Each structure stands twice: as structure tokens, then as C-alpha cells.
Tab-separated table of C-alpha atoms in Angstrom:
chain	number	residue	atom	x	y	z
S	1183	UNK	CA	53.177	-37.830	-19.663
S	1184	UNK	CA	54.145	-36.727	-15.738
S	1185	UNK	CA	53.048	-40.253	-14.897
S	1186	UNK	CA	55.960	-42.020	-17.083
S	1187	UNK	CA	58.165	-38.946	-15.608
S	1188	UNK	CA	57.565	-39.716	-12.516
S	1189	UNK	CA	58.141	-43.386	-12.770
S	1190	UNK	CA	60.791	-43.192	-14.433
S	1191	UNK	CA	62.236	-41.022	-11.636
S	1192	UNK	CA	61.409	-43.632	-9.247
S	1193	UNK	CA	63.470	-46.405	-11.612
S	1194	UNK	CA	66.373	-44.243	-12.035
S	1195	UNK	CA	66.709	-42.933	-8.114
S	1196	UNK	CA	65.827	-46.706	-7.132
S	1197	UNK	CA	69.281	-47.463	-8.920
S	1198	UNK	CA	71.323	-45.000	-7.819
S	1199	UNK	CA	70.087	-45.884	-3.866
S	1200	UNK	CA	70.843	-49.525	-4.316
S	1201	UNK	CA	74.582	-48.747	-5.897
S	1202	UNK	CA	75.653	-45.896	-3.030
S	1203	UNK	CA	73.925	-48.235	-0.077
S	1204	UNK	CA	76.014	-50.720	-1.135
S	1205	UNK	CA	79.312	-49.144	-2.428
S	1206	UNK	CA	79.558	-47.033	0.959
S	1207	UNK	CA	79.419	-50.290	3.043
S	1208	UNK	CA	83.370	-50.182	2.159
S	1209	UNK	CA	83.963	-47.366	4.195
S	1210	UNK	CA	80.941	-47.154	6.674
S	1211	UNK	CA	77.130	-48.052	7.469
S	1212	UNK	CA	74.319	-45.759	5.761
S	1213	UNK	CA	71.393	-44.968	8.262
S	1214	UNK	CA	69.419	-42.711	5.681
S	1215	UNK	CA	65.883	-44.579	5.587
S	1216	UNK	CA	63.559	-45.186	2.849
S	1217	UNK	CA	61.675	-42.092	3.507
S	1218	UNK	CA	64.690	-39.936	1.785
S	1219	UNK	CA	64.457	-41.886	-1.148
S	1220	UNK	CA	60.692	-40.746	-1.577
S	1221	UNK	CA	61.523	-37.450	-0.683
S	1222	UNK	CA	64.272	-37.645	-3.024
S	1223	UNK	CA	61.974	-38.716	-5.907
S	1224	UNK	CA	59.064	-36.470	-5.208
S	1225	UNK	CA	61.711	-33.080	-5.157
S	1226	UNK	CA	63.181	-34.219	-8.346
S	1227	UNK	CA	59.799	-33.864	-10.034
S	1228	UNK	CA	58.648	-31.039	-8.426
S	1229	UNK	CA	61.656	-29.552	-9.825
S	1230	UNK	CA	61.012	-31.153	-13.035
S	1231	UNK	CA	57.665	-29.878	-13.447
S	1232	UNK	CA	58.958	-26.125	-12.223
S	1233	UNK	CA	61.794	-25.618	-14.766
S	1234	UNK	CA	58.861	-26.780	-17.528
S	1235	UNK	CA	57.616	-23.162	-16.540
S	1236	UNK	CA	60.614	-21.895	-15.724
S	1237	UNK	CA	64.200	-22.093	-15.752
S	1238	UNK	CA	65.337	-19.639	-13.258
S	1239	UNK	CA	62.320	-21.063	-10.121
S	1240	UNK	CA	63.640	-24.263	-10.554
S	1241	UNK	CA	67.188	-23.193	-9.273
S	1242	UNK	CA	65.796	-21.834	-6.674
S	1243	UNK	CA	63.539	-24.641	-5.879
S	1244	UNK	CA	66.523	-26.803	-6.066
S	1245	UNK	CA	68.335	-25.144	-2.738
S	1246	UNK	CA	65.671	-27.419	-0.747
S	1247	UNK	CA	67.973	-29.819	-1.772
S	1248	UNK	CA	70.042	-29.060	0.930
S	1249	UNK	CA	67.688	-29.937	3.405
S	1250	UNK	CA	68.082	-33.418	3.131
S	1251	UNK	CA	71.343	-32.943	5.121
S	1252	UNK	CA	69.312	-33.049	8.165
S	1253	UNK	CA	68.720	-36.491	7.493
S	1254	UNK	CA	72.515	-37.236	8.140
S	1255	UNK	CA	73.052	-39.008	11.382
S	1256	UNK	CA	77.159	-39.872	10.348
S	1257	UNK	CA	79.794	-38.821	7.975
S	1258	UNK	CA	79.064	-41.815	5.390
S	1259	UNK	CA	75.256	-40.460	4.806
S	1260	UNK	CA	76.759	-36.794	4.327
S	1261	UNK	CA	78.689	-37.855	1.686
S	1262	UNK	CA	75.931	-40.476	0.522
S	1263	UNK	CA	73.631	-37.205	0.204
S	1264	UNK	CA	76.447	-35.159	-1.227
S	1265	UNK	CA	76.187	-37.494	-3.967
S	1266	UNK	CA	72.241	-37.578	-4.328
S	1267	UNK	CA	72.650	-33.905	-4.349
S	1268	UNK	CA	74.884	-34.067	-7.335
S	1269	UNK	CA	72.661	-36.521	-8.849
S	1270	UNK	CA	69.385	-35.532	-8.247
S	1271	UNK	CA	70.582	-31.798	-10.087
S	1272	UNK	CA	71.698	-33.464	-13.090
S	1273	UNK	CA	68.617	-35.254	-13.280
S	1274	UNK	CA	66.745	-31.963	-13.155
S	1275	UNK	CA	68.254	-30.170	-16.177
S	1276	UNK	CA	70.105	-33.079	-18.107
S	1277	UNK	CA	69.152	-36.096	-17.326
S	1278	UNK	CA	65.174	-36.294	-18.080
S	1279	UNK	CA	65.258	-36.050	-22.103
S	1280	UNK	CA	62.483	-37.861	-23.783
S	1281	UNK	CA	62.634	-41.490	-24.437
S	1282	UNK	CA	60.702	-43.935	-25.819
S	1283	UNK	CA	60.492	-47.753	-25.790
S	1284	UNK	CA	63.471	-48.660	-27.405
S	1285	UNK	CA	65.548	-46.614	-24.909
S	1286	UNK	CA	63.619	-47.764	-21.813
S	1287	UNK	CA	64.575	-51.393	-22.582
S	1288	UNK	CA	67.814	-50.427	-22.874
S	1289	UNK	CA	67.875	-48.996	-19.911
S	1290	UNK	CA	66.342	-51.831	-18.169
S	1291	UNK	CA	69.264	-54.192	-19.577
S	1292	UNK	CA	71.967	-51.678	-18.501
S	1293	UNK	CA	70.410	-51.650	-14.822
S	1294	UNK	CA	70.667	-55.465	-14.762
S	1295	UNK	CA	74.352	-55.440	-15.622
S	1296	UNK	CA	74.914	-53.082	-12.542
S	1297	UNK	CA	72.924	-55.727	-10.467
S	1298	UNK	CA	74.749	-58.489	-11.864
S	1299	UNK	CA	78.395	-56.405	-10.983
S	1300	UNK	CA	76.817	-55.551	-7.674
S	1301	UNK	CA	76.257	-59.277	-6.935
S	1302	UNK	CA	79.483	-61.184	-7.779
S	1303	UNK	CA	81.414	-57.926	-5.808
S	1304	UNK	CA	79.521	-58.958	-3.179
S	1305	UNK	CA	80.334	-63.040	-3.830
S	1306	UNK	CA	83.985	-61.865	-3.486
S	1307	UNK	CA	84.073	-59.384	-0.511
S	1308	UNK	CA	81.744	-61.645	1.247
S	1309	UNK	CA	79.275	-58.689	2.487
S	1310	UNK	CA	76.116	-60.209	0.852
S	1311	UNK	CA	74.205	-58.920	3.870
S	1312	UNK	CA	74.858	-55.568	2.515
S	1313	UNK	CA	72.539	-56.393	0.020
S	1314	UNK	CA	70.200	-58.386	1.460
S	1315	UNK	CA	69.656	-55.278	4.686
S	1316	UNK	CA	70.273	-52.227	2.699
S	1317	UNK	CA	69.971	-52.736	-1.400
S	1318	UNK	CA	67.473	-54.723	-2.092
S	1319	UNK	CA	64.626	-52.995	-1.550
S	1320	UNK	CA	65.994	-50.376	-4.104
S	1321	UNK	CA	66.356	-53.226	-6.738
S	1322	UNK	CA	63.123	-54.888	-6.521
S	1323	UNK	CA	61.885	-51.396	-6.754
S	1324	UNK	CA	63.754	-50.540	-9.831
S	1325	UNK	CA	62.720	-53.971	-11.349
S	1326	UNK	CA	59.143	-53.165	-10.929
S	1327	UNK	CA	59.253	-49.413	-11.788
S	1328	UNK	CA	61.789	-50.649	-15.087
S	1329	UNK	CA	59.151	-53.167	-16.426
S	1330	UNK	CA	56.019	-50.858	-15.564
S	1331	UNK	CA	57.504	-48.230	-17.695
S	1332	UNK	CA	58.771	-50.493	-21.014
S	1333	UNK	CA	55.110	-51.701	-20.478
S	1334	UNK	CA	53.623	-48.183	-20.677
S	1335	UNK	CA	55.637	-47.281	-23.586
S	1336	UNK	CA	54.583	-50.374	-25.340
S	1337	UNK	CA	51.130	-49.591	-24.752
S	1338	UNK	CA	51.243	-45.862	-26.112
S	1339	UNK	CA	52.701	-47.616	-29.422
S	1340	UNK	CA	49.920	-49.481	-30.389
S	1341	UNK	CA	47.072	-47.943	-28.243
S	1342	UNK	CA	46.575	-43.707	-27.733
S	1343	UNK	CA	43.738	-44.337	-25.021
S	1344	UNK	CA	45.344	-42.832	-22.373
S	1345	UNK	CA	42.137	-43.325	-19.846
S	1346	UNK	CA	43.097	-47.161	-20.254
S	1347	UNK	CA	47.086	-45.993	-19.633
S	1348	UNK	CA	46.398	-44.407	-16.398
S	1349	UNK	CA	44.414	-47.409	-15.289
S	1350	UNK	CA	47.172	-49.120	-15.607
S	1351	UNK	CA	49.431	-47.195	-14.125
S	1352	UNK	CA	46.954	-46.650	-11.280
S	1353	UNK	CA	47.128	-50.669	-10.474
S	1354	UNK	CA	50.917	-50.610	-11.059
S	1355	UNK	CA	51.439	-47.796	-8.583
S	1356	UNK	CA	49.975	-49.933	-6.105
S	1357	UNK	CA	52.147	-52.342	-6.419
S	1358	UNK	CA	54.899	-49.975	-6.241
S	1359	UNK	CA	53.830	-48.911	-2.948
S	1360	UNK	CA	52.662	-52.628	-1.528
S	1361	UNK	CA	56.318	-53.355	-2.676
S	1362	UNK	CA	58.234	-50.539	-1.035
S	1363	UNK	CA	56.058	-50.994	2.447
S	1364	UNK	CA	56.506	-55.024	2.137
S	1365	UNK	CA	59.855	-54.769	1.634
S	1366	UNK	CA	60.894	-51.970	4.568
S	1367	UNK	CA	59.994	-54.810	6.860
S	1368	UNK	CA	62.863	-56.932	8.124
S	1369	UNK	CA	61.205	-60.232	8.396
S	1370	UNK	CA	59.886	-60.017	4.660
S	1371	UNK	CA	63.432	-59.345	3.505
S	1372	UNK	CA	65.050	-62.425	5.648
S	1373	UNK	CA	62.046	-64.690	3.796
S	1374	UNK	CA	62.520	-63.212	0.376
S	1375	UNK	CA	66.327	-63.862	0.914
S	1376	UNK	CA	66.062	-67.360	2.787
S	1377	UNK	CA	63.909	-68.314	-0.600
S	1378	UNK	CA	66.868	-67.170	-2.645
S	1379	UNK	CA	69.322	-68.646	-0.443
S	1380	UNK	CA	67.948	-72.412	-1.001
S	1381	UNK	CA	67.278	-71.954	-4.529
S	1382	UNK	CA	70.770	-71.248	-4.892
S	1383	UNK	CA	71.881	-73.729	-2.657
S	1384	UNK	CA	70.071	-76.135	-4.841
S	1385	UNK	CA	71.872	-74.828	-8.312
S	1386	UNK	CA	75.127	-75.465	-6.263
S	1387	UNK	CA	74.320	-79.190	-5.595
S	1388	UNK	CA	73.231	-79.578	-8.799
S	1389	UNK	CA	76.209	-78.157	-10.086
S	1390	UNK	CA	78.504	-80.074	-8.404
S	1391	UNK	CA	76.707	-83.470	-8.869
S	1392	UNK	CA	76.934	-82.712	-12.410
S	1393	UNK	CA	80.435	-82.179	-12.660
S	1394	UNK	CA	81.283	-84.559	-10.513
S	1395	UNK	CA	79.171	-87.267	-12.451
S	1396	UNK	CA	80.754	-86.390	-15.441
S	1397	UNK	CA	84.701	-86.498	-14.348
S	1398	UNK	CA	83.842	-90.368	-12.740
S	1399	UNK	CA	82.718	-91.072	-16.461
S	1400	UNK	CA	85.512	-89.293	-17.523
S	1401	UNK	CA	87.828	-91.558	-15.942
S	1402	UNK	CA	85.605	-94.695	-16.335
S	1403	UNK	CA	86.838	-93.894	-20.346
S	1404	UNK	CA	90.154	-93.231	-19.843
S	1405	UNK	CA	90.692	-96.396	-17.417
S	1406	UNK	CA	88.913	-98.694	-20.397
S	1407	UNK	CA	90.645	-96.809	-22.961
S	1408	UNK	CA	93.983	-97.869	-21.325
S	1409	UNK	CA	93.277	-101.363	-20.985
S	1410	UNK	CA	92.557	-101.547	-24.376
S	1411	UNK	CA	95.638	-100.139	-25.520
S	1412	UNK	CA	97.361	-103.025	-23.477
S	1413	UNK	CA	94.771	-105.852	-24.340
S	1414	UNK	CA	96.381	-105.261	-27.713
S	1415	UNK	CA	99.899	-105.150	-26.676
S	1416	UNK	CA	99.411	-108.034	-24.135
S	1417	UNK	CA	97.136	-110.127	-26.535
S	1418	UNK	CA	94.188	-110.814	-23.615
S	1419	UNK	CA	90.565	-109.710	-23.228
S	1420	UNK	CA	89.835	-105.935	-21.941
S	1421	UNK	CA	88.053	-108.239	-19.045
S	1422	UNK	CA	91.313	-110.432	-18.126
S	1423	UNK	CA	92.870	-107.424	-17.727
S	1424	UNK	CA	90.394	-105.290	-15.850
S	1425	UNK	CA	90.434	-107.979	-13.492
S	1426	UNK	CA	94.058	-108.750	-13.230
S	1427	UNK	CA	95.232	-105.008	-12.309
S	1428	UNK	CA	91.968	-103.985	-10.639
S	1429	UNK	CA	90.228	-100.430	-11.360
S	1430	UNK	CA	91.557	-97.719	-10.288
S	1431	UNK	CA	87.946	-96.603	-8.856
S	1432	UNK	CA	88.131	-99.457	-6.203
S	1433	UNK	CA	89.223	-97.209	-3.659
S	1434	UNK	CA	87.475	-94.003	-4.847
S	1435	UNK	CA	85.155	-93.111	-1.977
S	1436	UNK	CA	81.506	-92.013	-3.396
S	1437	UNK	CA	80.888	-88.463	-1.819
S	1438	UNK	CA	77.526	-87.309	-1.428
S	1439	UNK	CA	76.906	-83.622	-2.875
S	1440	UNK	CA	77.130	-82.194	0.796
S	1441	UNK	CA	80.531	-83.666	1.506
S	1442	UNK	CA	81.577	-82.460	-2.204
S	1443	UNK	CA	80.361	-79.264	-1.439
S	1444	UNK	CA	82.356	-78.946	1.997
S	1445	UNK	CA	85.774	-80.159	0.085
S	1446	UNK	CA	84.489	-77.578	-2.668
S	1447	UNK	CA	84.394	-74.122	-0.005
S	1448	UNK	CA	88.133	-75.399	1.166
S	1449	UNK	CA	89.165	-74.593	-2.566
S	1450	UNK	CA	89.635	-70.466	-3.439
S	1451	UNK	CA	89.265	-71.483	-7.013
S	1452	UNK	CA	86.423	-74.223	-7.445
S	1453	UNK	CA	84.446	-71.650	-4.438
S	1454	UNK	CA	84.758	-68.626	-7.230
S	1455	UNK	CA	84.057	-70.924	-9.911
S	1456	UNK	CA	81.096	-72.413	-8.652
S	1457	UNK	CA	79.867	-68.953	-6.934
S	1458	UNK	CA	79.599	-66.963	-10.762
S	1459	UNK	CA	78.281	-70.149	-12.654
S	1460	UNK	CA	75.433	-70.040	-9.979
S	1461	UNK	CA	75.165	-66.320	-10.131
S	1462	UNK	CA	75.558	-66.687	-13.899
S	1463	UNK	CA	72.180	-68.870	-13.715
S	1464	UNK	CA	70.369	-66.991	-11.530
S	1465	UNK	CA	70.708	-63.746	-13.349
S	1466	UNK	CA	69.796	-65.292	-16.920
S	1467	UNK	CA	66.945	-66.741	-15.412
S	1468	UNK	CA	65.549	-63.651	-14.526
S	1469	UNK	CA	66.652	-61.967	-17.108
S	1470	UNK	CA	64.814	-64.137	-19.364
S	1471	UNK	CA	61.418	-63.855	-17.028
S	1472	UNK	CA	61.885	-59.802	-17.246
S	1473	UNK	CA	61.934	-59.949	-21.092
S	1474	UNK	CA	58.868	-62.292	-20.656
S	1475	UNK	CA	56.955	-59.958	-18.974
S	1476	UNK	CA	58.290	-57.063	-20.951
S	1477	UNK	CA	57.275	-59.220	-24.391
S	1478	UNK	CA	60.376	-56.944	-25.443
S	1479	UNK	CA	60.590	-57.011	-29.466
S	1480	UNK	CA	63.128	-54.065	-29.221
S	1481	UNK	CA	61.343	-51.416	-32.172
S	1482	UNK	CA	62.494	-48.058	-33.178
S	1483	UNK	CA	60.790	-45.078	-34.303
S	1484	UNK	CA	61.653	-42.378	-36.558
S	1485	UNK	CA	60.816	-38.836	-36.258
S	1486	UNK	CA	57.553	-38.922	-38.105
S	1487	UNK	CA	56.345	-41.703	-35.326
S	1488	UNK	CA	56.043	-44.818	-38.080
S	1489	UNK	CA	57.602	-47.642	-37.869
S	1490	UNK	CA	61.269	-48.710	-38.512
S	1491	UNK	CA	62.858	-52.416	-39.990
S	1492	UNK	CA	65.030	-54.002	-37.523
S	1493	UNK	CA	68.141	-53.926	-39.900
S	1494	UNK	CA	68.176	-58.195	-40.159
S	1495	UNK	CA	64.479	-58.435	-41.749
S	1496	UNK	CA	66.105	-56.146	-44.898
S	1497	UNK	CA	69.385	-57.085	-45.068
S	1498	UNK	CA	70.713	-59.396	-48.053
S	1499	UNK	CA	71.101	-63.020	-47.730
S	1500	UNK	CA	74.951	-64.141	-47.264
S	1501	UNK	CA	76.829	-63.726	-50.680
S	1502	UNK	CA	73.838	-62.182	-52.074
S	1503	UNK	CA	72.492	-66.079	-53.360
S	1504	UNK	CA	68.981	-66.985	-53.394
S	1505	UNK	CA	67.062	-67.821	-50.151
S	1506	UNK	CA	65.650	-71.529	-50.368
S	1507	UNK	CA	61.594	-71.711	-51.219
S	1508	UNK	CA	59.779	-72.014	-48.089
S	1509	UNK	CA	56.445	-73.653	-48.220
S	1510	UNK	CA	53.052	-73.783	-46.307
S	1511	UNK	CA	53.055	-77.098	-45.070
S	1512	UNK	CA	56.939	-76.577	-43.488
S	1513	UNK	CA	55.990	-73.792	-41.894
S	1514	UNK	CA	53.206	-75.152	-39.513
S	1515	UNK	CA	53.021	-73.109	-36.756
S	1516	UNK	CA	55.828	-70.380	-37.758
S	1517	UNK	CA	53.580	-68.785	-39.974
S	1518	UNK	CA	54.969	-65.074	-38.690
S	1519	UNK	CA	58.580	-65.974	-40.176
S	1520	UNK	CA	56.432	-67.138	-43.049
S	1521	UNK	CA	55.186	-63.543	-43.671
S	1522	UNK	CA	58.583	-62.198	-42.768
S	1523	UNK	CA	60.100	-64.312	-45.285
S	1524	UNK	CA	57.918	-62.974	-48.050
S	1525	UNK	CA	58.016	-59.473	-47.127
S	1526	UNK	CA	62.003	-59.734	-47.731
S	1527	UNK	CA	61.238	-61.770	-51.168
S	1528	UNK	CA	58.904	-58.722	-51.434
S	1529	UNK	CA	61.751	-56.164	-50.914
S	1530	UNK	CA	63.882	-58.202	-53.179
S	1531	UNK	CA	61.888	-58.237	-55.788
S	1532	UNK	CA	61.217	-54.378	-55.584
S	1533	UNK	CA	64.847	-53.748	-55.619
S	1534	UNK	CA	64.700	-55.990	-58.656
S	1535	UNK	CA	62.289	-53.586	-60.342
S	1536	UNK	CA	64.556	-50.888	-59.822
S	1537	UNK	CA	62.969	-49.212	-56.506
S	1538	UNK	CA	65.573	-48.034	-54.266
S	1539	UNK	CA	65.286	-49.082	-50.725
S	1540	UNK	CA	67.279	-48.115	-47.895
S	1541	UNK	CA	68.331	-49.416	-44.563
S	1542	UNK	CA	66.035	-47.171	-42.656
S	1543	UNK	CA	63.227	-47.314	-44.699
S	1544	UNK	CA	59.816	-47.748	-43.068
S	1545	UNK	CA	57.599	-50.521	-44.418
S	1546	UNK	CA	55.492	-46.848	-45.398
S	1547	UNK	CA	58.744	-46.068	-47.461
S	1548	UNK	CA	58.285	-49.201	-49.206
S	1549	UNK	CA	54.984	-49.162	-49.976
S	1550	UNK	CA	54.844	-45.482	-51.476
S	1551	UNK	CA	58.116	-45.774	-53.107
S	1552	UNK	CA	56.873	-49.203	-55.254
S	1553	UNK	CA	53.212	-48.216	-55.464
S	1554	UNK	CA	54.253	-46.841	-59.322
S	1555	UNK	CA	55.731	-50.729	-59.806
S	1556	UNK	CA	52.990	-53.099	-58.420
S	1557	UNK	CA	49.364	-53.241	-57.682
S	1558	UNK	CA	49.061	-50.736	-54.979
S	1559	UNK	CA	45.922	-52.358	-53.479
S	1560	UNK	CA	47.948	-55.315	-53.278
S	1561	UNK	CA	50.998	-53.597	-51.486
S	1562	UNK	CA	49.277	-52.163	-48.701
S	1563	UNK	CA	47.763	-54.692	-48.239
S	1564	UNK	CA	50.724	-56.692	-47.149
S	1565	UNK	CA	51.855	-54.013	-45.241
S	1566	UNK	CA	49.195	-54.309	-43.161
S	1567	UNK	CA	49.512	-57.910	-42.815
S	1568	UNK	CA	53.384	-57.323	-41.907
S	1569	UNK	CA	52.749	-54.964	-39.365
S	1570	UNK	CA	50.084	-56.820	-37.648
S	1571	UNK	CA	52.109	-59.415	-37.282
S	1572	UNK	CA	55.728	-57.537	-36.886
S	1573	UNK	CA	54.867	-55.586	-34.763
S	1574	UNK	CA	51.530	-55.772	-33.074
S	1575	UNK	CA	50.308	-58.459	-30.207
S	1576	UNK	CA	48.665	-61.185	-32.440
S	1577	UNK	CA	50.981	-63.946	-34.022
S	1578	UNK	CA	50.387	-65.443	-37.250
S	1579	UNK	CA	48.095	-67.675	-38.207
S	1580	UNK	CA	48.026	-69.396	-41.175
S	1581	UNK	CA	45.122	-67.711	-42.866
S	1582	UNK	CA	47.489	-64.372	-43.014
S	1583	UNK	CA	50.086	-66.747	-44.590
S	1584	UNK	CA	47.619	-67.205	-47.190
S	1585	UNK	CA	46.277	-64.489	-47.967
S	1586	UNK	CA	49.928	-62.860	-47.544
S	1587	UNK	CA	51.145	-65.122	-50.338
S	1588	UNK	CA	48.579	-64.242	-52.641
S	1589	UNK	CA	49.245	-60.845	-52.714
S	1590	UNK	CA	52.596	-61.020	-53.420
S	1591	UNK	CA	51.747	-63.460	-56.481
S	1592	UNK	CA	49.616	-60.527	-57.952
S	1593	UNK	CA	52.857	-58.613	-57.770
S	1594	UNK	CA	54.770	-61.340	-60.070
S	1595	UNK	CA	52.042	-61.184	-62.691
């Protein structure tokens, strides 16, 4: 579809903006605006759509490429083009092969790595306003553009109603656009970043109080486990001799987390340290809110289009020994691993029965290849289950578990 083309143009040109903004900080300031990265994005797809037709226009079309080297106001944003130039050419005829949900998501995870690498660089160099002025905008963008395309993908999986897909997409490009025109204003980036700022000025104190709370107990143990060592030799009380020799804590001065934090940033080491476990934090948090909003349940597809086993719900068990029984009533509330559970004891008991099943069998594989074996009423049945539950929206319930159960009795008869 041109719309998922086009978006995913946006995602992948969104990344490549955010990296060369900030990599040529090193040896100058970029002054290209966000208007090139549009133009950019809209001249890749034209060109796109053009070499559909034909090859030999699309080279052609591709010169106007080299207009965007009136944009150049200094040597850093010629060779910042240069290299969009290069890119954007590549993207043309190599880079925009079909792909499908499984490869969008991995896509997405690969883009967060480069963020992540992007954002402890900038920890070390100390040129976080690099990012904050001229990348971000380009990652938010890919963010949004990233998840609105693993979204779309998901859709077309389990729903061909493409009127509903563009509606979506419709709503989605509007936030696209509300994003890029939000965030081309200076103030709204200074907010967004002062937010970020105190939230991870927070993790910091946090942080620190932690570790500081735990090296006081720390030596609270060692200092009693001393004086018990002597008690013993000495023959008195652990008190007598706390209170003979006095703790060594007496003259400890309690720091508050700001003072800790100002003794911390006169440390090299404990500033690193303490800079990528809070960028460490900050990243997994949002990489765990991406995958919530993605609902990502990473699923492959054959050729044929049906669906494909993640390899650990038909693998053996460890040393090929029999899984424990799992019941109903210890199952409350987990009734989909319930189902999954079966469907392996199903598989098990096929191989059993002398059906051969592969790795990369479908659950459609299954089903035809033991229909000969078992009740075939009974079979698809439980596919359908299965799939509802594997690998549609709804979760189980424990009516499914039931009546999933049941069938697979009828098989043992």
C-alpha cells in the first residue's frame, strides 16, 4: 500500500536526519531546516512510485536530487546532503523491499539501539544540546511513524478492510504533522526537554539514595559483625563492646542526596556510572511503553500468508521428559498458556501417532497432516481455538479452556 510506503519513508529518513544532525555536530553546525527533510521524503516516493512504471524515468527523476544543494548555506550541510543524496538513491532502488510485521518490529528495535548509542555519546562528549536543538524532532518523529506502521501491519493481519486502514492512517497522519509543527518550535522543545531533564534528575537522586542507603547498612553489618568476632575473643556482650570502642559511624556526617550528588559529579567514574544506569532506565522504560502500544507478539508468515509457530510453543521439553499435568483450577486467569499447553500435548501426542511435524509447520500443517489420525472435526476445532487465542486480540477465558480440553480428550479415545 503507498500509504505504508510512504510512512515508512518518513520512519526511515526521520532516522537517518536525527543520526547526521547529530554526528556532524563533531565537525560543524547543520542549518538545513525541517523543510528538506519533507522534501527529502516526498522525492523519495515520487521516485518510488516512478521506477514502479519505469526503471529508466526514475533515474532521471532522481537528478532533482541535486537540487537540494541549494539548501546548503556551509560546508557541513554540503556534505550532510552529499550523504542524503547517497541515501535517499539507495532507498529508491534497494532499500524499499516488502516487509511485513515481523520485520517492521525489528526495525523499530534496531532504531532504538541507535537512539540509545546516540544518547550515552552524547552523556560522554557532553553536547546533549545537540540533541535536544537539532535531533529530536527527527526521533519523536521516527517513534511515531515506527509504531504507526507495526500498527498498520498488525491490522492488515487480522483485518483486510482497508477503508478502516486508511482511517487510521488518516488520524495517525495528523498526528504526524501536529508532531513535526509542535516540535519545530523552540519553546516546545525546551518544555519537552525540561520534563525529561527533572525526571531524570529524579532517577539520579533516587539512585544515589539507594546506594548510599545500602553501603551505611553495609557497614552497620560489618561494624556488628566485628564486634562479635571480639565479644567472643574478649568474653563480653556485643553491647559492652559497642560502647567501649564507639561506632565507627559517630563521626559519619549524614549527606542529603543533593550534597551526595555534588561529591558524585567531582568523581569521572561514579558521574559515568550513574549517567548509563539512568540512561539505562530511561530507555527500558520506554522501550517497554513502545512494545505496549505496539501489543508486539513478534509473528511470522510464510509464503502462502498462514500462520507460523514461534519455534518455543513446538519445541520438546528439556531431556525430552514429560511436562507436569496442569489443571483448571491452577490455571485461573492464565487460561491462554492453558490452551498453549495442550496444543503442545496435542503435537506430542501426534508425533506419538507417527505424524511428522516440523519446525516450521503451520498449525494448518498440523491439522491436515493428522486429520487421517484423529477426529478431524475435533482438530480444527482446536485450531481455531489456538489461533484465536495465539494470535488474535482476545485472551483466554476459561470457557475456551474447556471446551479446548475436551477436544483433545476425543483425540485420546
Amino acid at each position: 500500500m503507498k500509504q505504508l510506503v510512504f510512512i515508512r519513508i518518513l520512519s526511515d529518513v526521520s532516522i537517518m536526519f536525527a543520526l547526521c544532525c547529530y554526528l556532524l555536530s563533531f565537525i560543524g553546525d547543520v542549518k538545513l531546516s525541517g523543510i528538506t527533510y519533507l522534501i527529502v521524503c516526498v522525492m523519495i516516493f515520487g521516485a518510488h512510485e516512478i521506477k514502479r512504471g519505469s526503471r529508466k524515468k526514475a533515474y532521471g527523476f532522481c537528478v532533482l536530487f541535486l537540487v537540494i544543494f541549494m539548501f546548503a548555506k556551509t560546508l557541513v550541510d554540503m556534505i550532510f546532503i552529499g550523504i542524503l543524496v547517497f541515501y535517499s538513491m539507495y532507498t529508491v532502488f534497494k532499500g524499499l523491499g516488502e516487509i511485513g510485521y515481523y520485520m517492521a518490529v525489528e526495525r523499530f528495535n534496531k532504531g532504538l539501539i541507535i537512539l540509545a548509542a546516540m544518547f550515552l555519546l552524547a552523556l560522554f562528549a557532553h553536547n546533549m544540546v545537540v540533541i535536544e536543538t537539532k535531533s529530536a524532532p527527527f526521533m519523536i518523529i521516527f517513534l511515531v511513524t515506527a509504531v504507526i506502521l507495526i500498527r498498520s501491519f498488525r491490522l492488515l493481519q487480522y483485518n483486510e478492510d482497508i477503508t478502516q486502514l486508511n482511517r487510521i492512517n488518516i488520524r495517525y497522519s495528523i498526528i504526524v504533522v501536529a508532531l513535526s509543527f509542535g516540535l519545530s518550535i523552540p519553546q516546545v522543545r525546551q518544555y519537552i526537554f525540561k520534563v525529561v531533564g527533572n525526571i531524570y534528575d529524579l532517577l539520579v537522586q533516587g539512585i544515589v539514595f539507594i546506594f548510599y542507603g545500602v553501603f551505611i547498612i553495609m557497614g552497620k553489618g560489618i561494624e556488628y559483625a566485628i564486634a562479635f568476632m571480639k565479644a567472643l575473643m574478649e568474653k563480653k556482650s556485643i553491647g559492652e563492646l559497642l560502647e567501649s570502642q564507639g561506632s565507627y559511624f559517630d563521626n559519619v556526617e549524614i549527606y542529603n542526596t543533593e550534597s551526595l550528588i555534588e561529591i558524585i559529579n567531582r568523581s569521572i567514574i561514579f558521574k559515568i556510572i550513574i549517567n548509563v544506569l539512568v540512561t539505562i532506565l530511561i530507555f527500558l522504560a520506554l522501550y517497554h511503553f513502545m512494545r505496549m502500544l505496539m501489543k508486539n507478539n513478534h509473528i511470522k508468515r510464510n509464503d502462502e500468508g498462514e500462520y507460523m509457530e514461534i519455534r518455543e510453543f513446538i519445541t520438546r521439553d528439556r531431556n525430552h521428559k514429560k511436562l507436569r499435568k496442569i489443571t483448571l483450577p491452577f490455571m485461573a486467569g492464565k487460561y491462554d498458556e492453558y490452551i498453549r499447553y495442550y496444543y503442545q500435548k496435542f503435537m506430542r501426542l501426534c508425533v506419538t501417532n507417527g505424524v511428522e511435524i516440523l519446525k516450521a509447520d503451520t498449525t494448518q500443517d498440523i491439522s491436515r497432516k493428522s486429520e487421517t489420525n484423529f477426529d478431524k472435526a475435533s482438530v480444527d476445532e482446536m485450531r481455531k481455538i489456538y489461533i484465536k487465542i495465539r494470535y488474535g486480540e482476545d485472551s483466554g477465558d476459561k470457557d475456551n479452556a474447556r471446551r479446548f480440553y475436551n477436544y483433545y480428550k476425543r483425540l485420546k479415545r
